[in-house]
Short mmCIF file of C-alpha atoms in Angstrom, two decimals:
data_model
loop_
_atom_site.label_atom_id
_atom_site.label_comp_id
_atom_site.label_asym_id
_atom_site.label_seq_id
_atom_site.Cartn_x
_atom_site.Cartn_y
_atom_site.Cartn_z
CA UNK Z 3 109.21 100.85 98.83
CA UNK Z 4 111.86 98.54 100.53
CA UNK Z 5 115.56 98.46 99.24
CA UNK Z 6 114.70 94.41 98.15
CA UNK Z 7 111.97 96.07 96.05
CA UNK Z 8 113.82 98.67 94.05
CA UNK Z 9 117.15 97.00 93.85
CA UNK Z 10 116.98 95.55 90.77
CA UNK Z 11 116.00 98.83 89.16
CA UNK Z 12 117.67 100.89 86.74
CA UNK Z 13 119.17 104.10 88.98
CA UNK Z 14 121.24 106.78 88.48
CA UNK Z 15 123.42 108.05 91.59
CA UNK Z 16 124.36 112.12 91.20
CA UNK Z 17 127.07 113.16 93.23
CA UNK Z 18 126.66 116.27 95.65
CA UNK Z 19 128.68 119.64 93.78
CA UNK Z 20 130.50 122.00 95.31
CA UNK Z 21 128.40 124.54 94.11
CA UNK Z 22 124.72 125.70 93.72
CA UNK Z 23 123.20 123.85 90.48
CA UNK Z 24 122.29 127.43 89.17
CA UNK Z 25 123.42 128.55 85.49
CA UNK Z 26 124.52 127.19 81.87
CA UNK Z 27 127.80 125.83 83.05
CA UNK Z 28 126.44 124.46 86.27
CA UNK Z 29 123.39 122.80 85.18
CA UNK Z 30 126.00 121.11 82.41
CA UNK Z 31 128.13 119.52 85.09
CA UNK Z 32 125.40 117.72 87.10
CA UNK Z 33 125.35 114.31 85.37
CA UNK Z 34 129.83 114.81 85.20
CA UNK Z 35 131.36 112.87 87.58
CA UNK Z 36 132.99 114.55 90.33
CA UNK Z 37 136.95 114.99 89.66
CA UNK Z 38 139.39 114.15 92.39
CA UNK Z 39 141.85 116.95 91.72
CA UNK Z 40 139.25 119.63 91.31
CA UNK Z 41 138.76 120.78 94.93
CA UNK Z 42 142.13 120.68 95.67
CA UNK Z 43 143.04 124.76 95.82
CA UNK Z 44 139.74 125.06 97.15
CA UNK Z 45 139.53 129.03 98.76
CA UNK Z 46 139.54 129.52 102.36
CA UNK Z 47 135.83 130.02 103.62
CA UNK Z 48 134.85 133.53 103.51
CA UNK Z 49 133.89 135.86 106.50
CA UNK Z 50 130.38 135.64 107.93
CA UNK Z 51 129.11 138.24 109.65
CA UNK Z 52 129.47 138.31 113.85
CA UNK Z 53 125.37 137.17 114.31
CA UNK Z 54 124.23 134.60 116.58
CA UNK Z 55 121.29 133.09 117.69
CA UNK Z 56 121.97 134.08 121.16
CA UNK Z 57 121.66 137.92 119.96
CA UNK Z 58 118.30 137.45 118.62
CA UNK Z 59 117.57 136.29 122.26
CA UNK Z 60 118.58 138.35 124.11
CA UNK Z 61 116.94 141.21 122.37
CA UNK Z 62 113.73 139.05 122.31
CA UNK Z 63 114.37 138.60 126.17
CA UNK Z 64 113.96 142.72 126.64
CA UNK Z 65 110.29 141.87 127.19
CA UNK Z 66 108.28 139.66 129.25
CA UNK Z 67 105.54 138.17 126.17
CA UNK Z 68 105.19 138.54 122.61
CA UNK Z 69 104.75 136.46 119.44
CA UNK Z 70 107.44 134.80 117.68
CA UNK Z 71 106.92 133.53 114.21
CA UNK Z 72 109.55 131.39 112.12
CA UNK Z 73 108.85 131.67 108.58
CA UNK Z 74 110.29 130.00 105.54
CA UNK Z 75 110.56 127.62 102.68
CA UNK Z 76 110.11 123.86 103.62
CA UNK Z 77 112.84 122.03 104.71
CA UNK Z 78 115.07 125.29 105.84
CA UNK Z 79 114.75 124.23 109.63
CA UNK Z 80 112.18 126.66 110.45
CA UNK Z 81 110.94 123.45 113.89
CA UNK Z 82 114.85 123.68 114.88
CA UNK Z 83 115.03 127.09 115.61
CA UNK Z 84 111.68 128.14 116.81
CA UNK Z 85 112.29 125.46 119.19
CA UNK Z 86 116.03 126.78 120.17
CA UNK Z 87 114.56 129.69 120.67
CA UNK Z 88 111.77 128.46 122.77
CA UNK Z 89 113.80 126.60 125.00
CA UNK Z 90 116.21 129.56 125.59
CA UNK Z 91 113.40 131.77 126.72
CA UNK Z 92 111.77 128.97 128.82
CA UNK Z 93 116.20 128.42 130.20
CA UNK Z 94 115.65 132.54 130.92
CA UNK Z 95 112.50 131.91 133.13
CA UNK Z 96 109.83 133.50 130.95
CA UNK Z 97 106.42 131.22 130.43
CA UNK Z 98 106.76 129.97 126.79
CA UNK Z 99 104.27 128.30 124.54
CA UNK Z 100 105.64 126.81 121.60
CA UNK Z 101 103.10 125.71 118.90
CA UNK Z 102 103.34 124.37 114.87
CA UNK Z 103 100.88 125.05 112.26
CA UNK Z 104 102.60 122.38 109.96
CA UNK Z 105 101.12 119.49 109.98
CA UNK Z 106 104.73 117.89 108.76
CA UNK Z 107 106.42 118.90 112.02
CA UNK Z 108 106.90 117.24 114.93
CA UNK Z 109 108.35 119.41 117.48
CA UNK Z 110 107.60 116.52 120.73
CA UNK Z 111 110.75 114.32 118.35
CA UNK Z 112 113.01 117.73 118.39
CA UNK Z 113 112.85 118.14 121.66
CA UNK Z 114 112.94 115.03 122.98
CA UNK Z 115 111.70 115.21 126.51
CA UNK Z 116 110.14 117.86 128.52
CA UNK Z 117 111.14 121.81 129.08
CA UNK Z 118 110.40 123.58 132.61
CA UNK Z 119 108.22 125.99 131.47
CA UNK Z 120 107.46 125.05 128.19
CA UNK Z 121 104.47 124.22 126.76
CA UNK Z 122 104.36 122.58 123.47
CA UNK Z 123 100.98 122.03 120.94
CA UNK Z 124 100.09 121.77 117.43
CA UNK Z 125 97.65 123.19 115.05
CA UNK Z 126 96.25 119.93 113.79
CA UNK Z 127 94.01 121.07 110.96
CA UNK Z 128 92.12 117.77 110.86
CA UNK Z 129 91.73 117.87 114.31
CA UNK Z 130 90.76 121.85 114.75
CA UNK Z 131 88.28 120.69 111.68
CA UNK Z 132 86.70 118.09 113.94
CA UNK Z 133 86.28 119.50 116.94
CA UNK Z 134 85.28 123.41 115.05
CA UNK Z 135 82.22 120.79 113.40
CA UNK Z 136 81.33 118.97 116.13
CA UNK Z 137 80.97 122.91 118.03
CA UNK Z 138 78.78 124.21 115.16
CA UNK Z 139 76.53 121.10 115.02
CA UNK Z 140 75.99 121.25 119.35
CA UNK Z 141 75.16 124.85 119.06
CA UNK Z 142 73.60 126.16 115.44
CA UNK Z 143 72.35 122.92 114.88
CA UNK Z 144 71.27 121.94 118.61
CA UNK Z 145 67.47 123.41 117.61
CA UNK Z 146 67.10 121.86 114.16
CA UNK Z 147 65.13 119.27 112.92
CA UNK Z 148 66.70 115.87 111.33
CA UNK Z 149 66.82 117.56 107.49
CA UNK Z 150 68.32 121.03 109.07
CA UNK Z 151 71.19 118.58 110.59
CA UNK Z 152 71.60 116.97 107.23
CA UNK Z 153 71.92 120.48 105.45
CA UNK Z 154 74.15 121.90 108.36
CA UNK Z 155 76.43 119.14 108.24
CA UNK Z 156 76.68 118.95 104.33
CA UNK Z 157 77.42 123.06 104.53
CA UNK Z 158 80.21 122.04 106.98
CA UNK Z 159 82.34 119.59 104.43
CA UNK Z 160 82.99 123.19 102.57
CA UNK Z 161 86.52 123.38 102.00
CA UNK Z 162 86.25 126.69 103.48
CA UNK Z 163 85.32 125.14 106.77
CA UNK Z 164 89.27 123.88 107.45
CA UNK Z 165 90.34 127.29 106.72
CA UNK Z 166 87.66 128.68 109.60
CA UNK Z 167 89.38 126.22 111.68
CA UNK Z 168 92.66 126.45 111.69
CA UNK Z 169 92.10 130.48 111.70
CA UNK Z 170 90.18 130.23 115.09
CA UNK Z 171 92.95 127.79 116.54
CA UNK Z 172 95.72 130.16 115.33
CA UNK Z 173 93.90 133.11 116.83
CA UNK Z 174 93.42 132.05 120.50
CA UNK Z 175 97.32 131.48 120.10
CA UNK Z 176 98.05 134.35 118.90
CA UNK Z 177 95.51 135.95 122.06
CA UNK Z 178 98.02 134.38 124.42
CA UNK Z 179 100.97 136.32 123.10
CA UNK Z 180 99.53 139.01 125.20
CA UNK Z 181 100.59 137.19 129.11
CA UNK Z 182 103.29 135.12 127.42
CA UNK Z 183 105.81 134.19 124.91
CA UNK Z 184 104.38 132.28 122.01
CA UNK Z 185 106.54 130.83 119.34
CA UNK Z 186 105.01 129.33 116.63
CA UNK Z 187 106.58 127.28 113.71
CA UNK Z 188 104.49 127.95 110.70
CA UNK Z 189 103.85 125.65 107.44
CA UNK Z 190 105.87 126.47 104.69
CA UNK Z 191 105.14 129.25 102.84
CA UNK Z 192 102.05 128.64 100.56
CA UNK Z 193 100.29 127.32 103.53
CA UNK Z 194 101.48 130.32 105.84
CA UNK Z 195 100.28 132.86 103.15
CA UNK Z 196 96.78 131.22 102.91
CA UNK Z 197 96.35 131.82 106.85
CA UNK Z 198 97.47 134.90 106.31
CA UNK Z 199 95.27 135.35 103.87
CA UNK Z 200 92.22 134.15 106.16
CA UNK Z 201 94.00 136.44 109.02
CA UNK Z 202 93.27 139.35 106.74
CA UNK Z 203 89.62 138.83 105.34
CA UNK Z 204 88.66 138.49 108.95
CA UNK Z 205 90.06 141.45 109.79
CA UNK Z 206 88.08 143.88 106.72
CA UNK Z 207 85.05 141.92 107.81
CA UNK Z 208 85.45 143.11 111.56
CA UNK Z 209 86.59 146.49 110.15
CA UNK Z 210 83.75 146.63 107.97
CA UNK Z 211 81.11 145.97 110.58
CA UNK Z 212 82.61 148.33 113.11
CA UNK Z 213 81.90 152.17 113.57
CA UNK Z 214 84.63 155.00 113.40
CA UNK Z 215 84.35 154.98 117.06
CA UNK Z 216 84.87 151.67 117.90
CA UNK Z 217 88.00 150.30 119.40
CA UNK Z 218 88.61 146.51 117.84
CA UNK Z 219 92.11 144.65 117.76
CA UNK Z 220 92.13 141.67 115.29
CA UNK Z 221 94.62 139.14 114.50
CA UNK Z 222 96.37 140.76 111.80
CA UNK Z 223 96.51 143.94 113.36
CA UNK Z 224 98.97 142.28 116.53
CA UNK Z 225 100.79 140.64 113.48
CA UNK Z 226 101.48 144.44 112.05
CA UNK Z 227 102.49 145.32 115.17
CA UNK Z 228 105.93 145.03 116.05
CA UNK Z 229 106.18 145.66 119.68
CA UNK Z 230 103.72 142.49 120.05
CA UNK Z 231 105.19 140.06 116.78
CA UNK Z 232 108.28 139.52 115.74
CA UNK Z 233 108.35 137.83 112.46
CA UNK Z 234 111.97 135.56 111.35
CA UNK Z 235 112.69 134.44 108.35
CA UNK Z 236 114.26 131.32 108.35
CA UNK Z 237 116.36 130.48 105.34
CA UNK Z 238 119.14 128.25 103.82
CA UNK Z 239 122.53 129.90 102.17
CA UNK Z 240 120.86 128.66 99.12
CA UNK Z 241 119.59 130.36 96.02
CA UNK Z 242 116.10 128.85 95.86
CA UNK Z 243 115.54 129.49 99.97
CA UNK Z 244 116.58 132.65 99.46
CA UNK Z 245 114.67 133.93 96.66
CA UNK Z 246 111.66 132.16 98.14
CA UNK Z 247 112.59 134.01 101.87
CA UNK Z 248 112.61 137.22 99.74
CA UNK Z 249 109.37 136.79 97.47
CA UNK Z 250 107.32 135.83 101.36
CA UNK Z 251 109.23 139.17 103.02
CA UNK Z 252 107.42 140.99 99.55
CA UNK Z 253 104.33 139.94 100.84
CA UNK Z 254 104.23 140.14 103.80
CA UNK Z 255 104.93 143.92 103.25
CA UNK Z 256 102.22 143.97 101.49
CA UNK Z 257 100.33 142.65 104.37
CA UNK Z 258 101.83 145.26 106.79
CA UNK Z 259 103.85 142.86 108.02
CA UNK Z 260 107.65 144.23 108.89
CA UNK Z 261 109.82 140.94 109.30
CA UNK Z 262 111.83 141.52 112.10
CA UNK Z 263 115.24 139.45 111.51
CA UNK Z 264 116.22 136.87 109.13
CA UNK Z 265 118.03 133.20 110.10
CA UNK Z 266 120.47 131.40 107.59
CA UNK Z 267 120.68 128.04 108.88
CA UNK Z 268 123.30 125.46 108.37
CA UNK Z 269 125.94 127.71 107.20
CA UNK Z 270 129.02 125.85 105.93
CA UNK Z 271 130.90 129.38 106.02
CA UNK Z 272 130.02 129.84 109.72
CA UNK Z 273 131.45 125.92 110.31
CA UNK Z 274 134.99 127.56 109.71
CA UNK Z 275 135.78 124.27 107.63
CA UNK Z 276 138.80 122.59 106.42
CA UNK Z 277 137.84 119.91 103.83
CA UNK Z 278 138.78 121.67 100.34
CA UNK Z 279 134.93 120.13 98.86
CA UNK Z 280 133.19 121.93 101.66
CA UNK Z 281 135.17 125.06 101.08
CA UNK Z 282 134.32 125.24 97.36
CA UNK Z 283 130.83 124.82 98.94
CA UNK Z 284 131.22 127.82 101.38
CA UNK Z 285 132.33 130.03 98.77
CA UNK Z 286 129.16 129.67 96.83
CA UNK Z 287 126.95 131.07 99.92
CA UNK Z 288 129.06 134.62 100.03
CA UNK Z 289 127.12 136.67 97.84
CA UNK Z 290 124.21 134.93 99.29
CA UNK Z 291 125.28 135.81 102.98
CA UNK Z 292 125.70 139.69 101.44
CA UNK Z 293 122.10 139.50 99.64
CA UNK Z 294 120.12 138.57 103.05
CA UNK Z 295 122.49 141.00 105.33
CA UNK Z 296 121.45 143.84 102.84
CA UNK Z 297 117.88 143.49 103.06
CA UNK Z 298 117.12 142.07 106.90
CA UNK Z 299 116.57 144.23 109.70
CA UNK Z 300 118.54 141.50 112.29
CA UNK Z 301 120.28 138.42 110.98
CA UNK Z 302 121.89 135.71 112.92
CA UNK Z 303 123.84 132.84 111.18
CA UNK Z 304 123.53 129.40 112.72
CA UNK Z 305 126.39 126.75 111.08
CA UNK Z 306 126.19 123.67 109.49
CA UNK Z 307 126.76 121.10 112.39
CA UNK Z 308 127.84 117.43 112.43
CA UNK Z 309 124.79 115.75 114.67
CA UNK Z 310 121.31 116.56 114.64
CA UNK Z 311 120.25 119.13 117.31
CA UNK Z 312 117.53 117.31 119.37
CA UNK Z 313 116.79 117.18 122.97
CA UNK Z 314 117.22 120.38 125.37
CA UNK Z 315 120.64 120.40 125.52
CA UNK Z 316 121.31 120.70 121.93
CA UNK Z 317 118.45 122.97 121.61
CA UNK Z 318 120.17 125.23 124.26
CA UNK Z 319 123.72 125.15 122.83
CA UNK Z 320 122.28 126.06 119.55
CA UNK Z 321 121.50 130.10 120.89
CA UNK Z 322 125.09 129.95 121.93
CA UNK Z 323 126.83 129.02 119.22
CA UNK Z 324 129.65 131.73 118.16
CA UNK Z 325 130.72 131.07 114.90
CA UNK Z 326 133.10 128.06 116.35
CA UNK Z 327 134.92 125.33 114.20
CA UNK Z 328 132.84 121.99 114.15
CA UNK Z 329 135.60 119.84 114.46
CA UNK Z 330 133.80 116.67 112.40
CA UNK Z 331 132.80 118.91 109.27
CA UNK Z 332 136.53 120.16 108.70
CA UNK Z 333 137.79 116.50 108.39
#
């Protein structure tokens, strides 16, 4: 819809609060206009923990390969960061492979160029469902007559065929964690859980058709393993992000899956600013800040910044930020 189409229509503009829309009182304020005077002894941003990006990396950077996954609601920056993280390793001189199983993403516009050392894909799942089809039919259905084909191909518009797809894509990355650093920017989290979900079906079939005796390694078994995956959760200094951050870190427990350190992103608090609106805003993510710190293994706390962070440079800065003022938020 174009802005000549809709701007005749009836609209309602809501101003942005300084705090989270949570609550009686809250929820009562949204359609209030915003007062001039009410911001004006705004607090002074509280303390956020001393945890960078950069730490995460370097303790990342103690080994030569492994899996990274970035985890999260939609819309938390889960691309940014997996691919800050990618391009610090690939900056370090390790072989990185930096991959998305969301088909929303689009990690080729976040970077913005090429990385020495850096490879970058995608999990398309209409594309892993083409070519996984097109691999069944040349090989099951090479011998079959013309009504086989027909009754192969039908079998094959199963919805359970995409889910076979995207499962054997995500496990030959997952196989390359083993020579190499992989990072991989997941779907949001009902999508993530469903491959998990695949991940784990396979492996109590494999388990189920295997002997005592027999040594087997299966996909979710290098996920539960912590010296090959590290699993961060990537999360906003929000109340919905972080319940959802906590609810995914519940099952993935479940799954045997430790997560291994937890990212807020675009933390006013850590932007150190000035502007009394944006400190009534910072003050609402303290307890928030306190409920992640007590639960994750590793945090690191990126801050709200003024530009979008595309292109290498950016990318690069981003695991070295320290917590300093961003001069155009405190305005």
């Amino acid at each position: 819809m174009t802005r000549r189409s809709h701007a005749g229509l009836p609209r309602d503009i809501l101003t942005l609060k300084a705090v989270n829309m949570i609550g009686f009182e809250a929820l009562g304020a949204l359609f209030c206009p915003a007062s001039a005077t009410a911001d004006i002894d705004a607090p002074p941003p509280p303390g956020v923990p001393e945890a960078t990006l950069a730490k995460l990396v370097d303790e990342i950077l103690r080994t030569d390969h492994g899996l990274v996954m970035c985890m999260g609601k939609g819309g938390v920056g889960k691309t940014t960061i997996a691919a800050a993280i990618a391009v610090a390793l690939a900056q370090a001189g390790r072989e990185v492979h930096l991959t998305t199983t969301d088909p929303a993403a689009h990690l080729t516009g976040t970077l913005h160029g090429t990385v020495a050392g850096l490879q970058v894909s995608r999990i398309d799942p209409a594309e892993a469902i083409r070519a996984y089809r097109e691999h069944v039919m040349a090989t099951k259905g090479k011998d079959l007559d013309e009504s086989g084909r027909a009754v192969l191909a039908e079998d094959l518009l199963s919805p359970c065929t995409e889910e076979i797809a995207v499962f054997q894509q995500f496990s030959r990355v997952l196989s390359e964690s083993r020579r190499r650093f992989v990072i991989v920017d997941t779907a949001p989290t009902g999508y993530t859980l469903l491959l998990l979900d695949a991940t784990g079906s396979y492996h109590r079939e494999v388990a189920r058709h295997m002997s005592n005796s027999m040594n087997f390694t299966t996909p979710l078994m290098r996920l539960q393993d912590p010296a090959q995956t590290k699993v961060i959760l990537v999360t906003l200094a929000e109340t919905t992000p972080v319940l959802e951050a906590q609810g995914l870190q519940e099952d993935l427990e479940r799954a045997g899956i430790h997560p291994w350190a937890w990212v807020i992103n675009n933390c006013i608090s850590a932007a150190r600013p000035r502007a009394p609106f944006l400190r009534q805003r910072a003050a609402s993510e303290a307890g928030l800040i306190q409920q992640v710190s007590a639960i994750a293994d590793r945090m690191a706390v990126v801050p709200l910044l003024a530009t979008e962070t595309i292109g290498e440079k950016n990318l690069a800065a981003l695991a070295d930020l320290t917590g300093q003022p961003v001069s155009a938020l405190t305005d």
